[in-house]
GROMACS .gro file of C-alpha atoms in nm:
model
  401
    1UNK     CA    1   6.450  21.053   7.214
    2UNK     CA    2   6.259  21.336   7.384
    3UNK     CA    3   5.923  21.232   7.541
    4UNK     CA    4   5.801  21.530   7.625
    5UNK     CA    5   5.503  21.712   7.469
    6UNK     CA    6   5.490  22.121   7.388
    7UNK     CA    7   5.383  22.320   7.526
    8UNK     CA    8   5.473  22.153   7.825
    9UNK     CA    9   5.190  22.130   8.030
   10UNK     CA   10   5.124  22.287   8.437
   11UNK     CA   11   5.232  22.042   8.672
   12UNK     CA   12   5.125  22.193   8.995
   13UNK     CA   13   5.105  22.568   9.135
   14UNK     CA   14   5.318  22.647   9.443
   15UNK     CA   15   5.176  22.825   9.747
   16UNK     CA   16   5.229  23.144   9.594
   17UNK     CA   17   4.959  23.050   9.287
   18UNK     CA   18   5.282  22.956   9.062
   19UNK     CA   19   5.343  22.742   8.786
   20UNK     CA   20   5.562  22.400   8.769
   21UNK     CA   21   5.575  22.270   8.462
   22UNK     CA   22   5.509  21.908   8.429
   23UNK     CA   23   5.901  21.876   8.360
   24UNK     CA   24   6.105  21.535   8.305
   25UNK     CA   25   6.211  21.535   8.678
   26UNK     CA   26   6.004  21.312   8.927
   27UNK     CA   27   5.896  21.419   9.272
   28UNK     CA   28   6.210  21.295   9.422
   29UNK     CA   29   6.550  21.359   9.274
   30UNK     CA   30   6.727  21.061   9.117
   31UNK     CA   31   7.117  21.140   9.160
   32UNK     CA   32   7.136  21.075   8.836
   33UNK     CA   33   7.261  21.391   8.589
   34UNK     CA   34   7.040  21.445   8.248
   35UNK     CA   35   7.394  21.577   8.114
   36UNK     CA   36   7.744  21.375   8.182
   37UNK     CA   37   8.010  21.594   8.389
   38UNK     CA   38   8.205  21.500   8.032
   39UNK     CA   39   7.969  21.709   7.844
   40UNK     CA   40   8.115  22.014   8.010
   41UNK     CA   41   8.476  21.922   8.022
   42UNK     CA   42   8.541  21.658   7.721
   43UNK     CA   43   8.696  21.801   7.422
   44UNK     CA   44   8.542  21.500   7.229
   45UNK     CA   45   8.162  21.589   7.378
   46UNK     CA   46   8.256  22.037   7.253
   47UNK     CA   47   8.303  21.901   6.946
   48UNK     CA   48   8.016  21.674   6.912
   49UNK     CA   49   7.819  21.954   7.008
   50UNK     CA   50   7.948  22.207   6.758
   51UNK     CA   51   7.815  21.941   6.535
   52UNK     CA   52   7.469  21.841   6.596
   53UNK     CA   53   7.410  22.113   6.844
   54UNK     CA   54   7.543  22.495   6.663
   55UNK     CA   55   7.545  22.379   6.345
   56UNK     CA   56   7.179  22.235   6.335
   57UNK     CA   57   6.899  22.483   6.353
   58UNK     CA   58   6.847  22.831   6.403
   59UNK     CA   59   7.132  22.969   6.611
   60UNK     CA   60   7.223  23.331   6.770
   61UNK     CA   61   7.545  23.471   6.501
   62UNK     CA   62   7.541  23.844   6.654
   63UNK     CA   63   7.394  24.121   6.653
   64UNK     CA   64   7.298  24.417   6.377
   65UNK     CA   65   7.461  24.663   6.498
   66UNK     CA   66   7.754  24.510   6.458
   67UNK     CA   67   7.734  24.546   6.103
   68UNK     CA   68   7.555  24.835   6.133
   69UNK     CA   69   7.641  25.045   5.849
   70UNK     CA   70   7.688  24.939   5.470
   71UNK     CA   71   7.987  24.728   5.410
   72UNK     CA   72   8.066  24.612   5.763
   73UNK     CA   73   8.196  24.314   5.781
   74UNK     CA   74   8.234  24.128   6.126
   75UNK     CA   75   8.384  23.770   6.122
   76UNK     CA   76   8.273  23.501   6.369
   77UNK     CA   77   8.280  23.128   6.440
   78UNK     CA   78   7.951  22.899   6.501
   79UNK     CA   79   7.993  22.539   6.517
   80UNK     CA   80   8.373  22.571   6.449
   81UNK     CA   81   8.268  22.746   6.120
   82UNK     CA   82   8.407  23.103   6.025
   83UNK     CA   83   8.122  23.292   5.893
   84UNK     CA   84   8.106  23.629   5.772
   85UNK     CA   85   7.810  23.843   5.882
   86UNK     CA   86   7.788  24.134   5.632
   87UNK     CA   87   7.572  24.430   5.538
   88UNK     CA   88   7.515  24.479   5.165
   89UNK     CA   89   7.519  24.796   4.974
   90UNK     CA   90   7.123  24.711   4.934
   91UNK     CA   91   7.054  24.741   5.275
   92UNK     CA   92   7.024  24.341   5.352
   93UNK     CA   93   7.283  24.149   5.583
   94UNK     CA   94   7.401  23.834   5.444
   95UNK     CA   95   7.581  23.546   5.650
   96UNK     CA   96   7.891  23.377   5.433
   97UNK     CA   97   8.132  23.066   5.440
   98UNK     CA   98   8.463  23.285   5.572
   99UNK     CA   99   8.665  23.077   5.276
  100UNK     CA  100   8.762  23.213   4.979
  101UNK     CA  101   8.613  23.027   4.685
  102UNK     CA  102   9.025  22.970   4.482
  103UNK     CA  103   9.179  22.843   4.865
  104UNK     CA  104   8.975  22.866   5.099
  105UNK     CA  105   9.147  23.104   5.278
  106UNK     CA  106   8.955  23.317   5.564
  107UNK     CA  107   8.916  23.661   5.410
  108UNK     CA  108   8.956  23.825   5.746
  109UNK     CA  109   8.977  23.765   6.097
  110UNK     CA  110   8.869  24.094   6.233
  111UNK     CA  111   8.573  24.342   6.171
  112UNK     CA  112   8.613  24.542   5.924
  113UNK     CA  113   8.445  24.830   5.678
  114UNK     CA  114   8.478  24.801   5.284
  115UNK     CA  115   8.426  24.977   4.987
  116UNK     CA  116   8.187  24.749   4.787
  117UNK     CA  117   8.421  24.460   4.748
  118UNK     CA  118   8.552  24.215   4.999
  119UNK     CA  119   8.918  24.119   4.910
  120UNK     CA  120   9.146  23.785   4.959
  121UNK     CA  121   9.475  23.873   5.065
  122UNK     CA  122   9.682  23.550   4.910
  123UNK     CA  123   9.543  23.667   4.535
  124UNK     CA  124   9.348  23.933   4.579
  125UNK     CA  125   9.005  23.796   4.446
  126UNK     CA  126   8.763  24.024   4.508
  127UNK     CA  127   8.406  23.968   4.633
  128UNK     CA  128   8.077  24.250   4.600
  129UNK     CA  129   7.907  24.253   4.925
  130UNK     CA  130   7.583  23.986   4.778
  131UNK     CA  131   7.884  23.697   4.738
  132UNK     CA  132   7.940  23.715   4.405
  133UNK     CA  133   8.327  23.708   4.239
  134UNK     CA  134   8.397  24.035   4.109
  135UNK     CA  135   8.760  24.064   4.033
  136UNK     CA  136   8.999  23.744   4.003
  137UNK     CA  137   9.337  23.928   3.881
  138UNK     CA  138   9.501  23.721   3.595
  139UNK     CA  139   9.240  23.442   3.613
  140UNK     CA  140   9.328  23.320   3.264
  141UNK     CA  141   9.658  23.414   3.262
  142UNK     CA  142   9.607  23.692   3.075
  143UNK     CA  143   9.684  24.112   3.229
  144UNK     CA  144   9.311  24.178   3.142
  145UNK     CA  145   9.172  23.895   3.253
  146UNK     CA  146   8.755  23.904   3.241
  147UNK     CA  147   8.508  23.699   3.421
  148UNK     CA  148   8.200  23.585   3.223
  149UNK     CA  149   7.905  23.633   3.479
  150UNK     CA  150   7.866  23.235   3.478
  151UNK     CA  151   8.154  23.191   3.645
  152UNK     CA  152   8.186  23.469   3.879
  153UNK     CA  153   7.809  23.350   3.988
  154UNK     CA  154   7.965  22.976   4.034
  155UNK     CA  155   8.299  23.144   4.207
  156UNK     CA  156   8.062  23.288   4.438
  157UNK     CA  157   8.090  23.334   4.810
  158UNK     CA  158   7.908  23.048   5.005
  159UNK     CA  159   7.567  23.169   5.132
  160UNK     CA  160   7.426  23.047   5.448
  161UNK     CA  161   7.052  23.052   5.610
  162UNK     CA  162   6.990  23.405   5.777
  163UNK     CA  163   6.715  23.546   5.899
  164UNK     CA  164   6.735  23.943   6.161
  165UNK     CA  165   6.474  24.018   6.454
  166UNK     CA  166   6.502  24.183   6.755
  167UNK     CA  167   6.840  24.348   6.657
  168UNK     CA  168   7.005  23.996   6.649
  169UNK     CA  169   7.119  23.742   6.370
  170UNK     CA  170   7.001  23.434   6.361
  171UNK     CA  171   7.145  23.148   6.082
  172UNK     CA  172   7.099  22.755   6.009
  173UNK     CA  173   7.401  22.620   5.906
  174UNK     CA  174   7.220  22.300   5.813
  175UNK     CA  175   6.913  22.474   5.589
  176UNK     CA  176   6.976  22.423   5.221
  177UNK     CA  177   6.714  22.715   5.118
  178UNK     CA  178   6.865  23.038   5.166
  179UNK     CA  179   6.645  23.265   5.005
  180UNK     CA  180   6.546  23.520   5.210
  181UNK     CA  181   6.190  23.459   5.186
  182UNK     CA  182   6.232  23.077   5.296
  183UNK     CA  183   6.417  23.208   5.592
  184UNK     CA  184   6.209  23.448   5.729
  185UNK     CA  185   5.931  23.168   5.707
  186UNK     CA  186   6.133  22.914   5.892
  187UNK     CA  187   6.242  23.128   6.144
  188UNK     CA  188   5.907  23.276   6.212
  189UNK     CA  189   5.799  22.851   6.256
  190UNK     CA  190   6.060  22.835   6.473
  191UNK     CA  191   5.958  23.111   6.727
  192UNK     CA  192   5.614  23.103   6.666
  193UNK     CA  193   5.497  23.044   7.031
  194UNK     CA  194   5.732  23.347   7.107
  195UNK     CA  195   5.636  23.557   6.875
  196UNK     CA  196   5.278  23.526   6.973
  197UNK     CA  197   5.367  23.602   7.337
  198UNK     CA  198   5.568  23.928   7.254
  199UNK     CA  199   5.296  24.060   6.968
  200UNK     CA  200   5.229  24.357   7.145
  201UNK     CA  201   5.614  24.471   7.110
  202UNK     CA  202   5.726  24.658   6.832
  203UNK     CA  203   6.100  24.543   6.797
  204UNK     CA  204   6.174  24.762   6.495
  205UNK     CA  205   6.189  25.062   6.751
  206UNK     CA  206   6.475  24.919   6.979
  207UNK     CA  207   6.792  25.148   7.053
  208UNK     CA  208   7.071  24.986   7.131
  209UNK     CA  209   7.152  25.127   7.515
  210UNK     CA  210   7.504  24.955   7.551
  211UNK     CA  211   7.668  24.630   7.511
  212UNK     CA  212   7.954  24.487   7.689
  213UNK     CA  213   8.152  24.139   7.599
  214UNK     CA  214   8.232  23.900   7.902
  215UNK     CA  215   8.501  23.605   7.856
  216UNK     CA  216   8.375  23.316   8.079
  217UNK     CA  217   8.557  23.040   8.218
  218UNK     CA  218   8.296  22.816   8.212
  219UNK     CA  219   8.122  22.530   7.946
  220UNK     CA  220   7.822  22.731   7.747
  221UNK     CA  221   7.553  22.478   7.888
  222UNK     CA  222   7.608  22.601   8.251
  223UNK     CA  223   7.535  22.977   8.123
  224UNK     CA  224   7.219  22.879   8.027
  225UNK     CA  225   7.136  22.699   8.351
  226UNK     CA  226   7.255  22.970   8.595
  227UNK     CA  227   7.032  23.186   8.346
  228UNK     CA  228   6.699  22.930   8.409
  229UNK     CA  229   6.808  22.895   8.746
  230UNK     CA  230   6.541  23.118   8.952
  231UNK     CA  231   6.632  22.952   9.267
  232UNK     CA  232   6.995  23.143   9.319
  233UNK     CA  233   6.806  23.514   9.279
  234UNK     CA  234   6.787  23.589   9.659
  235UNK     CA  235   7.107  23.465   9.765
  236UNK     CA  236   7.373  23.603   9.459
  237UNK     CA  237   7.152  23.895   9.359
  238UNK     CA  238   6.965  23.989   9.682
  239UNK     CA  239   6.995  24.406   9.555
  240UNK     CA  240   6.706  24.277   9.284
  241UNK     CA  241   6.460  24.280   9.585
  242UNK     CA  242   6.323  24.057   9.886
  243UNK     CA  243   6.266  23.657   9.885
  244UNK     CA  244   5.892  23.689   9.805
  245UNK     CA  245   5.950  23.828   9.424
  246UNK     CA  246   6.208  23.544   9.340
  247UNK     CA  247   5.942  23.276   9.491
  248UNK     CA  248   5.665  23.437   9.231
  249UNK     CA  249   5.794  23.292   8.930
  250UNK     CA  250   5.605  23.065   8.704
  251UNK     CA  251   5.783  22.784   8.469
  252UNK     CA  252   5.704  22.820   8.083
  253UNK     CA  253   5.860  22.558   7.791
  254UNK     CA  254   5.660  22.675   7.456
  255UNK     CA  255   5.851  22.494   7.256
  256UNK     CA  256   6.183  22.226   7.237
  257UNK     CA  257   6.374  22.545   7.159
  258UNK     CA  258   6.252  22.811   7.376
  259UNK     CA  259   6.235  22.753   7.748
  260UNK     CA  260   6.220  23.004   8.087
  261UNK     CA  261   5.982  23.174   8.303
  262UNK     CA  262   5.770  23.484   8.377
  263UNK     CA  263   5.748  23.695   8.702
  264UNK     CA  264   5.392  23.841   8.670
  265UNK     CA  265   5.468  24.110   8.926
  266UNK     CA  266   5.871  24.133   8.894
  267UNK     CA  267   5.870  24.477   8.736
  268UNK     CA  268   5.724  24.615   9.039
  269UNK     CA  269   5.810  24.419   9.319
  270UNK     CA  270   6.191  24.411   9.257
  271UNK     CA  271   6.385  24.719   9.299
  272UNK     CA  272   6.390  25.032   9.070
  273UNK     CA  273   6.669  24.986   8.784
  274UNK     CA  274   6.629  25.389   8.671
  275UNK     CA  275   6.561  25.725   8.867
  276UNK     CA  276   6.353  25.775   8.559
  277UNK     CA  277   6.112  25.597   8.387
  278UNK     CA  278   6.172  25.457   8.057
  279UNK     CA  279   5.880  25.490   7.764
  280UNK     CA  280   5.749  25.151   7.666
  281UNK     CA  281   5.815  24.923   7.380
  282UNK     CA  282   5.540  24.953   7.214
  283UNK     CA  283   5.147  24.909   7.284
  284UNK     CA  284   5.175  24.707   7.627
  285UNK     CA  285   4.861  24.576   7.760
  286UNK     CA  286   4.783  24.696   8.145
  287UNK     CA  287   4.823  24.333   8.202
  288UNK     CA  288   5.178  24.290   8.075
  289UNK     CA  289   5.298  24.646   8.212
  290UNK     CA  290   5.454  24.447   8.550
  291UNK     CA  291   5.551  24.117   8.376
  292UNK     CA  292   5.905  23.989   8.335
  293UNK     CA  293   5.981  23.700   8.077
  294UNK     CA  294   6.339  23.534   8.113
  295UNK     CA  295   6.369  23.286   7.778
  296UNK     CA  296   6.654  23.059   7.652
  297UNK     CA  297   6.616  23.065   7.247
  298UNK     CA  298   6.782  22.741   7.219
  299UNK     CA  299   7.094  22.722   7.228
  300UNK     CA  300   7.243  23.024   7.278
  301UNK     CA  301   7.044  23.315   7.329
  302UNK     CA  302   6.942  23.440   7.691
  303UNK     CA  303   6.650  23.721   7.653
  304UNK     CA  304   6.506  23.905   7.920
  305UNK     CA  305   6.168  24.160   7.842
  306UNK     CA  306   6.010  24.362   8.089
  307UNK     CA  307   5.766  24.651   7.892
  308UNK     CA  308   6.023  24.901   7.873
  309UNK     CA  309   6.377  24.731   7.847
  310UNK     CA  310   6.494  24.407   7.648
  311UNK     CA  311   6.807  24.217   7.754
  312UNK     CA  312   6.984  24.009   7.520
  313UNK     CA  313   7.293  23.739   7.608
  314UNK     CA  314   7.444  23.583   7.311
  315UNK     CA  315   7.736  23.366   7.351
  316UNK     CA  316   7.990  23.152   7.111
  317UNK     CA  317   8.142  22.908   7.283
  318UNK     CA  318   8.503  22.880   7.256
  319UNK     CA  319   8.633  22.580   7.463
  320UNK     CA  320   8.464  22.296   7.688
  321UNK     CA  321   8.577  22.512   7.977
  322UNK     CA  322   8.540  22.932   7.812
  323UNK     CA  323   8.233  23.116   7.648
  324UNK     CA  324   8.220  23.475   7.526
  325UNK     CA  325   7.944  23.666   7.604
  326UNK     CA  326   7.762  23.956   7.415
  327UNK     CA  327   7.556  24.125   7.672
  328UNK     CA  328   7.307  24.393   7.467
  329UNK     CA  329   7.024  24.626   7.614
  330UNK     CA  330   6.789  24.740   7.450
  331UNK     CA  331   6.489  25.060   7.526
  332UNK     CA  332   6.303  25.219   7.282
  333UNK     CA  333   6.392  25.442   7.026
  334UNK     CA  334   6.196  25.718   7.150
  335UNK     CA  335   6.464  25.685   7.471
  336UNK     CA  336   6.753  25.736   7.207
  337UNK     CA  337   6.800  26.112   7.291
  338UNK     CA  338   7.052  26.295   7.557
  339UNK     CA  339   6.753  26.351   7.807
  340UNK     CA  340   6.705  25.960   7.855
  341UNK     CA  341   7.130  25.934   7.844
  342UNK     CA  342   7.166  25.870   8.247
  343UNK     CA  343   6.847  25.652   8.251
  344UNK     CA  344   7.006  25.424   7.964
  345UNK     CA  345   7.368  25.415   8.169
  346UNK     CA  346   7.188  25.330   8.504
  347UNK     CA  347   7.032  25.037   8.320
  348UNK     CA  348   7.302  24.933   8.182
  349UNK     CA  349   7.475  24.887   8.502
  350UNK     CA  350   7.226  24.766   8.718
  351UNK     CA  351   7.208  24.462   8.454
  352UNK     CA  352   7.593  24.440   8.376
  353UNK     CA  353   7.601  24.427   8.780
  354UNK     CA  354   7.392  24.106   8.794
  355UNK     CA  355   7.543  23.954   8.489
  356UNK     CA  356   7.869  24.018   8.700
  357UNK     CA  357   7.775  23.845   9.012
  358UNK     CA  358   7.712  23.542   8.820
  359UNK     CA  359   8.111  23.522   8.697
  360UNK     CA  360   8.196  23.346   9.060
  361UNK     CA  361   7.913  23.101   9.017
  362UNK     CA  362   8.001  22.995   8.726
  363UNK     CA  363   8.360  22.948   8.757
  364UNK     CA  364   8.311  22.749   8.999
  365UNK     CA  365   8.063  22.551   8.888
  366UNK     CA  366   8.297  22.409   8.588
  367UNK     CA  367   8.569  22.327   8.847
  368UNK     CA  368   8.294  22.161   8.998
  369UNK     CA  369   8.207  21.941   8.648
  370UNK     CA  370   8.586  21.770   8.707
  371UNK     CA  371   8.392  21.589   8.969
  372UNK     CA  372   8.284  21.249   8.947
  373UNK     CA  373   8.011  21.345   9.159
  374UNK     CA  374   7.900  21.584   8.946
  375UNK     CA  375   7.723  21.291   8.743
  376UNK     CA  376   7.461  21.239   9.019
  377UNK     CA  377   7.389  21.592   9.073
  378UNK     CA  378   7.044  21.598   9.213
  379UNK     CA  379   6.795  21.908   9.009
  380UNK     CA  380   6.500  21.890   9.211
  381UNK     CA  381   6.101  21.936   9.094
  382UNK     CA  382   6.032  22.224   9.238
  383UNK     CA  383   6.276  22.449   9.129
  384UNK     CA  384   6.434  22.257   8.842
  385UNK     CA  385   6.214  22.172   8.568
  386UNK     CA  386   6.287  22.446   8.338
  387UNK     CA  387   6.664  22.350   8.369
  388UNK     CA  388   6.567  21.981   8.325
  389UNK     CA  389   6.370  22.092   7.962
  390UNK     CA  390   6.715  22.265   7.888
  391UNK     CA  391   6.956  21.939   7.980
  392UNK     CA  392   6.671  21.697   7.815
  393UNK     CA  393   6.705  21.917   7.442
  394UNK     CA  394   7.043  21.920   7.477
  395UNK     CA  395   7.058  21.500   7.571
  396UNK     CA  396   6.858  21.460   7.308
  397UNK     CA  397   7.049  21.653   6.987
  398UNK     CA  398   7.405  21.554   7.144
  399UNK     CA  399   7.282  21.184   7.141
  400UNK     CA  400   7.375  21.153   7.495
  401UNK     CA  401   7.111  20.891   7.585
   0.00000   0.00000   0.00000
């Protein structure tokens, strides 16, 4: 059991006037890992952590626009589970069971774009884009078989706990109330602290500037630490500007599920990203206009915000040893047109750069993990506390204390 206390509280400031979070790790490092090198190699521990991990709790599914018009249908897999995210004729998207309510057969394994009706292949039952059985051909045995509406309603697809913000699907595979309403609510609990921070952003005007998928050879939990790991900025990213802006960073944990850090100046002391600016997103105080908040939206959603760009990484893990990534960037909507077109591509690869120079690190981390040493790893106070509130959430729902 977790004993620490949210928001977690300033530790110290560094020279620079920045904030350490009073983190689980003492003064002096321990040699003792919060997570066992198994954790990132162990078949047993990936599955343990499908369990009590992905399929417990809000979760990143994807993204909107990748159902983005009516009747898309894109299949993916959280916590082992096949899902369907889909986009229903009235406008809503809707996360399903991928199982066909007669077998249980998936009903596809790729994206796809239907005409009202989702169809099994094996007996071609047929499904309108809310769930519900339309069509099951020769049900009774009869050519003109009928459904009474009881039964199609009970044949149903499975529905599972949804909720869209920020251009990105969230569900909870373990919520039992999936009205919409009772979602939003619970998600909007959930991210409360968050959602405070970022009022002054008006995500219903993001445009989607590009998006680009990277297959990782490495466990999801290191991901997530080389993304909370502010330390590494100078020495694998040293284009993103000098020593001095990666020291001026201050630790932030609002809550056991969302975790990071802030640069208060890091818009304008690292380098330029565009040769032209970029209109904001939204009403952004003067005070905010420089700041750059890096967040882990436990567990698997990386977001970066400065005022006039907003990174997204979500990720499904695949294997104890290979993630996907879904890297998405995001400017305003106002920025949607052809004048803003080479602004939006230099963004997009000045990020996709950095995301890029990470692939090395990480690789090598996991062949690192096959180490027995790697289970007295030493994260150190001054640098690792953020990290630390990462490992100590994911101890803690794994049951690996």
């Amino acid at each position: 059991m977790s004993t620490l206390q949210f928001p977690v509280p300033e530790r110290t400031t560094t020279s620079t006037g920045n904030i350490v979070i009073d983190g689980p790790l003492p003064a002096m490092p321990t040699g003792r890992a919060l997570v066992p090198a198994r954790a990132y190699t162990g078949a047993e521990e990936f599955a343990l952590e499908q369990d009590r991990i992905f399929s417990s709790g809000w979760v990143w599914a994807g993204y909107e626009h990748w159902v983005g018009e009516v009747g898309s249908v894109h299949p993916v897999t959280i916590g082992g589970k096949p899902l369907l995210l889909v986009h229903g004729d009235d406008g809503q998207i809707r996360v399903f069971h991928n199982s066909c309510r007669h077998r249980g057969m998936a009903l596809t394994e790729d994206p796809i774009v239907v005409q009202g009706r989702i169809q099994c292949a094996y007996h071609c039952w047929s499904f309108k884009l809310d769930g519900t059985l339309a069509a099951a051909p020769y049900y009774t045995r009869e050519r003109r078989s009928k459904l009474d509406p009881e039964t199609a309603e009970r044949l149903s697809l499975l529905l599972v706990a949804s909720h869209t913000w920020a251009g990105m699907i969230f569900i909870d595979l373990s919520a039992t109330d999936t009205d919409p309403q009772a979602c939003a609510e619970s998600f909007a609990a959930h991210l409360e602290p968050l959602l405070s921070r970022w009022s002054h952003i008006d995500f219903s005007r993001l445009h989607l500037a590009g998006e680009k998928k990277f297959d990782v050879d490495a466990n999801w939990k290191l991901i997530v630490e080389n993304f909370l790991d502010f330390y590494h900025l100078p020495f694998v990213h040293p284009q993103v500007g000098p020593v001095t802006v990666s020291l001026d960073v201050d630790d932030i944990a609002l809550h056991p599920d969302i975790m990071g850090g802030s640069y208060p100046r890091g818009a304008a002391g690292k380098a330029e990203k565009t040769s032209k600016s970029l209109p904001w997103l939204g009403d952004v105080p003067a005070d905010r206009l420089e700041r750059q908040d890096i967040f882990c939206l436990f567990p698997n959603a990386l977001v970066f915000l400065e005022a006039d760009w907003f990174q997204v990484i979500g990720y499904h893990p695949v294997a104890p040893n290979r993630t996907v990534e879904y890297m998405s960037i995001f400017v305003d909507s106002s920025a949607a047109g052809d004048d803003y077109s080479e602004t939006r591509a230099q963004l997009c690869e000045v990020l996709w750069e950095v995301n890029e120079q990470d692939m090395p690190m990480l690789h090598r981390l996991q062949i690192g993990r096959n180490s027995p040493g790697s289970d007295s790893t030493n994260l150190v106070s001054h640098w690792d506390q953020v990290t630390a509130v990462f490992q100590d959430r994911v101890a803690t729902k794994a049951g690996y204390r």
